[in-house]
Coordinates of C-alpha atoms in Angstrom, one line a residue:
M1 CA -27.2 -31.4 -16.2
N2 CA -24.0 -30.0 -14.6
I3 CA -23.0 -26.6 -16.1
L4 CA -19.5 -25.4 -15.2
V5 CA -19.2 -21.7 -15.6
F6 CA -15.6 -20.5 -15.7
G7 CA -15.3 -16.8 -14.8
S8 CA -18.5 -16.9 -12.7
K9 CA -17.6 -13.7 -10.7
G10 CA -17.3 -11.4 -13.7
L11 CA -19.9 -9.3 -15.6
V12 CA -20.8 -12.2 -18.0
G13 CA -20.3 -15.1 -15.6
R14 CA -22.6 -13.7 -12.8
S15 CA -25.4 -13.0 -15.3
I16 CA -25.1 -16.6 -16.7
V17 CA -25.2 -18.1 -13.2
R18 CA -28.4 -16.0 -12.4
K19 CA -30.0 -17.1 -15.7
F20 CA -29.4 -20.8 -15.4
N21 CA -30.3 -20.9 -11.7
S22 CA -33.7 -19.5 -12.6
L23 CA -34.2 -21.2 -16.0
S24 CA -34.9 -24.9 -15.0
S25 CA -34.4 -27.3 -12.2
K26 CA -32.6 -29.6 -14.7
Y27 CA -29.5 -27.4 -14.6
H28 CA -27.0 -27.6 -11.7
V29 CA -24.8 -24.6 -12.0
I30 CA -21.2 -25.0 -10.8
E31 CA -19.4 -21.7 -10.3
S32 CA -15.7 -21.3 -10.8
S33 CA -13.6 -18.2 -10.5
R34 CA -9.9 -17.3 -9.8
E35 CA -10.8 -17.9 -6.1
D36 CA -10.9 -21.7 -6.6
T37 CA -9.1 -22.3 -9.9
D38 CA -6.0 -20.7 -11.5
L39 CA -6.8 -20.9 -15.2
F40 CA -3.2 -20.0 -16.0
S41 CA -2.4 -23.5 -14.7
Y42 CA -3.2 -26.5 -16.9
E43 CA -3.0 -28.8 -13.8
E44 CA -5.5 -26.7 -11.8
T45 CA -7.9 -26.4 -14.8
S46 CA -7.8 -30.1 -15.5
K47 CA -8.4 -30.9 -11.8
K48 CA -11.5 -28.7 -11.7
I49 CA -13.0 -30.3 -14.8
L50 CA -12.3 -33.8 -13.4
E51 CA -13.9 -33.0 -10.1
C52 CA -17.0 -31.2 -11.5
K53 CA -17.9 -33.8 -14.2
P54 CA -19.7 -31.1 -16.3
D55 CA -22.1 -31.8 -19.1
I56 CA -21.7 -28.2 -20.4
V57 CA -18.8 -25.8 -19.9
I58 CA -19.3 -22.1 -20.5
I59 CA -16.1 -20.1 -20.9
A60 CA -16.8 -16.6 -19.6
A61 CA -13.4 -16.1 -18.0
A62 CA -11.2 -13.5 -19.7
K63 CA -9.0 -10.5 -19.0
V64 CA -11.1 -7.6 -20.3
G65 CA -11.0 -3.8 -20.3
G66 CA -11.8 -0.7 -22.3
I67 CA -9.8 1.0 -25.0
Y68 CA -7.2 2.5 -22.6
A69 CA -6.5 -0.8 -20.8
N70 CA -6.3 -2.7 -24.1
N71 CA -3.9 -0.2 -25.6
T72 CA -1.6 0.1 -22.5
Q73 CA -1.5 -3.6 -21.3
R74 CA -1.2 -5.2 -24.7
F75 CA 1.2 -8.0 -23.7
S76 CA -1.0 -9.0 -20.7
F77 CA -4.2 -9.0 -22.8
I78 CA -2.8 -11.5 -25.4
I79 CA -0.9 -13.7 -23.0
E80 CA -3.4 -14.1 -20.3
N81 CA -6.4 -14.7 -22.6
L82 CA -4.4 -17.2 -24.6
K83 CA -3.5 -19.1 -21.5
I84 CA -7.1 -19.2 -20.3
S85 CA -8.4 -20.6 -23.7
M86 CA -5.5 -23.1 -24.1
N87 CA -5.8 -24.6 -20.7
I88 CA -9.6 -25.0 -20.7
F89 CA -9.8 -26.4 -24.2
E90 CA -6.8 -28.7 -23.7
S91 CA -8.3 -29.9 -20.4
L92 CA -11.5 -30.9 -22.3
I93 CA -9.9 -32.9 -25.0
S94 CA -10.7 -36.3 -23.4
Y95 CA -14.3 -35.3 -22.8
P96 CA -15.9 -35.2 -26.3
D97 CA -19.4 -35.5 -24.8
V98 CA -19.1 -32.2 -22.9
K99 CA -20.7 -29.3 -24.8
I100 CA -18.6 -26.1 -24.8
V101 CA -19.9 -22.6 -25.1
N102 CA -17.0 -20.3 -25.9
I103 CA -17.8 -16.6 -25.5
G104 CA -15.7 -14.3 -27.7
S105 CA -15.9 -10.6 -28.6
S106 CA -17.0 -8.6 -31.6
C107 CA -13.5 -7.1 -31.7
I108 CA -12.4 -10.2 -33.6
Y109 CA -13.8 -8.7 -36.8
P110 CA -11.6 -6.5 -39.1
L111 CA -11.6 -2.7 -38.8
T112 CA -12.8 -2.4 -42.4
A113 CA -15.6 -5.0 -42.2
K114 CA -18.8 -3.8 -43.8
S115 CA -21.4 -2.8 -41.2
P116 CA -23.5 -4.5 -40.0
I117 CA -20.8 -7.1 -39.6
T118 CA -21.6 -10.7 -40.6
E119 CA -19.9 -13.8 -39.3
E120 CA -18.5 -14.3 -42.8
S121 CA -16.3 -11.1 -42.3
L122 CA -14.0 -13.1 -40.0
M123 CA -10.3 -13.0 -41.0
T124 CA -11.0 -10.8 -44.1
G125 CA -8.8 -7.8 -43.0
K126 CA -6.7 -6.1 -40.4
L127 CA -7.8 -5.7 -36.8
E128 CA -8.5 -2.4 -35.0
P129 CA -5.0 -1.5 -33.7
T130 CA -5.9 -0.4 -30.1
N131 CA -7.2 -3.8 -29.1
S132 CA -5.5 -6.2 -31.6
P133 CA -3.7 -8.3 -28.9
Y134 CA -7.0 -9.1 -27.2
S135 CA -8.6 -9.7 -30.6
M136 CA -5.8 -12.1 -31.6
A137 CA -6.3 -14.1 -28.4
K138 CA -10.0 -14.4 -29.1
L139 CA -9.4 -15.4 -32.7
S140 CA -7.0 -18.0 -31.6
S141 CA -9.6 -19.5 -29.3
L142 CA -11.9 -19.8 -32.3
E143 CA -9.2 -21.7 -34.3
I144 CA -8.5 -23.9 -31.2
A145 CA -12.2 -24.7 -31.0
K146 CA -12.5 -25.5 -34.7
T147 CA -9.5 -27.9 -34.7
M148 CA -10.7 -29.5 -31.5
K149 CA -14.1 -30.1 -33.1
E150 CA -12.6 -31.5 -36.3
Q151 CA -10.0 -33.7 -34.6
F152 CA -11.8 -34.9 -31.5
G153 CA -15.5 -34.5 -32.3
H154 CA -16.5 -31.9 -29.6
T155 CA -19.7 -29.8 -29.9
I156 CA -18.6 -26.2 -29.5
L157 CA -20.8 -23.1 -29.8
N158 CA -18.8 -19.9 -30.4
L159 CA -20.8 -16.7 -29.5
M160 CA -19.6 -13.3 -30.5
P161 CA -21.5 -10.7 -28.4
T162 CA -21.5 -7.0 -29.2
N163 CA -20.4 -4.5 -26.5
L164 CA -21.8 -5.7 -23.2
Y165 CA -22.7 -3.8 -20.1
G166 CA -24.6 -4.3 -16.8
P167 CA -24.3 -5.1 -13.1
N168 CA -21.0 -6.4 -11.8
D169 CA -19.0 -4.6 -14.4
R170 CA -15.8 -2.7 -13.5
F171 CA -16.7 0.9 -12.7
E172 CA -13.6 3.0 -12.8
E173 CA -11.9 5.8 -14.8
L174 CA -9.0 4.1 -16.6
N175 CA -9.7 0.4 -17.2
S176 CA -13.4 0.3 -17.6
H177 CA -15.4 -0.3 -20.8
V178 CA -17.2 2.8 -22.0
I179 CA -20.6 2.5 -20.2
P180 CA -19.3 1.7 -16.7
G181 CA -16.6 4.3 -17.2
L182 CA -19.1 7.0 -18.1
I183 CA -21.4 6.0 -15.2
Y184 CA -18.4 6.2 -12.8
K185 CA -17.3 9.6 -14.1
M186 CA -20.7 11.2 -14.1
H187 CA -21.7 9.9 -10.8
K188 CA -18.5 11.1 -9.3
G189 CA -19.0 14.5 -11.0
K190 CA -22.6 14.6 -9.6
V191 CA -21.4 13.9 -6.0
N192 CA -18.5 16.4 -6.3
N193 CA -20.6 19.0 -8.1
S194 CA -18.0 19.2 -10.9
D195 CA -18.5 21.7 -13.6
E196 CA -17.5 19.3 -16.3
V197 CA -16.7 15.6 -17.1
E198 CA -14.1 14.7 -19.6
I199 CA -15.0 12.1 -22.2
W200 CA -12.3 10.4 -24.2
G201 CA -12.5 10.7 -27.9
S202 CA -14.6 12.9 -30.3
G203 CA -17.9 11.3 -29.4
K204 CA -18.5 10.5 -33.1
P205 CA -18.0 6.7 -33.2
L206 CA -21.2 4.6 -33.5
R207 CA -21.5 1.6 -31.2
E208 CA -24.0 -1.2 -30.5
F209 CA -24.5 -2.1 -26.8
M210 CA -26.4 -5.0 -25.2
H211 CA -27.3 -5.7 -21.6
V212 CA -25.4 -8.7 -20.4
D213 CA -28.6 -10.5 -19.4
D214 CA -29.6 -10.6 -23.1
L215 CA -26.5 -12.6 -23.8
S216 CA -27.4 -15.0 -21.0
S217 CA -30.9 -15.4 -22.4
A218 CA -29.3 -16.2 -25.8
I219 CA -27.1 -18.9 -24.3
G220 CA -30.2 -20.3 -22.5
F221 CA -32.2 -20.2 -25.7
L222 CA -29.5 -22.0 -27.7
L223 CA -28.9 -24.7 -25.1
E224 CA -32.7 -25.3 -24.5
K225 CA -33.2 -25.7 -28.3
D226 CA -30.0 -27.8 -28.5
L227 CA -28.8 -25.6 -31.3
S228 CA -25.1 -25.7 -32.2
H229 CA -23.4 -23.3 -34.7
E230 CA -19.7 -22.8 -35.3
L231 CA -20.1 -19.0 -34.9
L232 CA -23.0 -16.7 -34.0
N233 CA -23.2 -13.0 -33.5
V234 CA -25.3 -11.8 -30.6
G235 CA -26.3 -8.2 -30.7
S236 CA -29.1 -5.8 -29.9
N237 CA -29.5 -4.2 -33.4
E238 CA -29.4 -0.8 -31.8
V239 CA -26.6 1.7 -32.7
I240 CA -25.8 5.0 -30.9
S241 CA -23.0 7.5 -31.0
I242 CA -20.7 7.8 -28.0
K243 CA -21.9 11.5 -27.7
D244 CA -25.6 10.5 -27.6
L245 CA -24.7 7.7 -25.2
A246 CA -23.0 10.1 -22.9
I247 CA -26.0 12.5 -23.0
L248 CA -28.3 9.6 -22.2
I249 CA -26.2 8.5 -19.2
K250 CA -26.0 12.1 -18.0
E251 CA -29.8 12.2 -17.9
I252 CA -30.0 8.9 -16.1
V253 CA -27.4 9.9 -13.5
K254 CA -28.8 13.4 -13.3
Y255 CA -25.4 15.0 -13.6
K256 CA -25.8 18.8 -14.2
G257 CA -22.4 19.7 -15.5
E258 CA -21.0 19.9 -19.0
L259 CA -19.5 17.1 -21.1
K260 CA -16.1 17.8 -22.6
F261 CA -14.9 15.5 -25.4
N262 CA -11.1 15.1 -25.6
S263 CA -10.2 14.2 -29.2
S264 CA -6.5 13.6 -28.2
F265 CA -7.7 10.1 -27.1
P266 CA -8.3 7.5 -29.8
D267 CA -11.8 6.8 -31.0
G268 CA -11.2 3.2 -32.1
N269 CA -13.4 1.8 -34.8
P270 CA -15.7 4.5 -36.3
K271 CA -18.7 2.2 -36.5
K272 CA -19.4 -1.2 -35.1
L273 CA -22.7 -2.9 -35.5
L274 CA -23.1 -6.7 -35.7
D275 CA -25.4 -8.5 -38.1
S276 CA -27.3 -10.8 -35.7
S277 CA -29.8 -12.0 -38.3
K278 CA -28.6 -15.7 -38.0
I279 CA -29.6 -15.9 -34.3
N280 CA -32.6 -13.7 -34.8
N281 CA -33.8 -16.1 -37.5
L282 CA -33.5 -19.0 -35.1
G283 CA -36.1 -17.2 -32.9
W284 CA -34.0 -15.2 -30.4
E285 CA -34.0 -11.4 -30.1
S286 CA -32.6 -8.9 -27.6
N287 CA -35.4 -7.5 -25.4
I288 CA -33.7 -5.1 -23.0
S289 CA -33.7 -1.5 -24.4
L290 CA -30.6 0.6 -23.9
E291 CA -32.4 3.1 -21.7
E292 CA -33.9 0.4 -19.5
G293 CA -30.6 -1.4 -19.3
L294 CA -28.6 1.7 -18.4
E295 CA -31.2 2.6 -15.7
N296 CA -30.9 -0.9 -14.3
T297 CA -27.1 -0.8 -14.3
Y298 CA -26.9 2.7 -12.7
Q299 CA -29.2 1.6 -9.9
W300 CA -27.1 -1.5 -9.3
Y301 CA -24.0 0.7 -9.2
I302 CA -25.5 3.1 -6.6
K303 CA -26.5 0.2 -4.3
N304 CA -23.1 -1.6 -4.6
N305 CA -20.5 1.1 -4.8
N306 CA -21.4 3.6 -2.2

């Protein structure tokens, strides 16, 4: 079976490629990134699909970033993610036998959704303001998938992972997600013998994190079982405050300075934990603990960014 992975060079894409290359000889993984295909171009996207003749398409391509990037590049986040989704889905209209795995984000759920957040919470309230453009793009991809399934008969699996982290993430100060951002800051502070590291926000928000390899294992599980659901949450069922997360990363990095929380930066959603009972009841569970995953991620960072 040919599996075409769009976004194969990113955090999620690289993990998926590793997973399916090791899973079974029946899978032939075809990698695609911006190096070979401009997903902002319908013509290039269509040509790639025609050439590859995939049995399965996994959409891991997206413009992503942390709270600062989402809040300062709002136009880019909605436009670029809409273009990616529209071009891939439209290019697949005439291939109803191709199974599609559409990877979304937990930020699609309303700010006021009851925690743990169920799939039924979708579209029941306003979005968290700092990343609403990205969220709207991901919500639109769900509606495109739904109408495509209804009108043309495609099999589409929409997965909503919780906050992901792991190797091949973007490690920098301004545009990173929280975990790679904290690893970057604390490692830099360690190397420079800094007295303190600034952490954006109060540290109070509660978040669920999952190693990206757990998401890949969930995709492998669902495809091996030939399971198809319109929408499934994929989470670790572990929740931690940003403050406690920062302390844990400090211990792993072995940074000796102080942590200074700057409350002038937005906290975002006060608590976000997914209800992953549907996929858990199917027989899949996350198996990489947060401490193990952070250690793995930091070791990868040291080897690849020094």
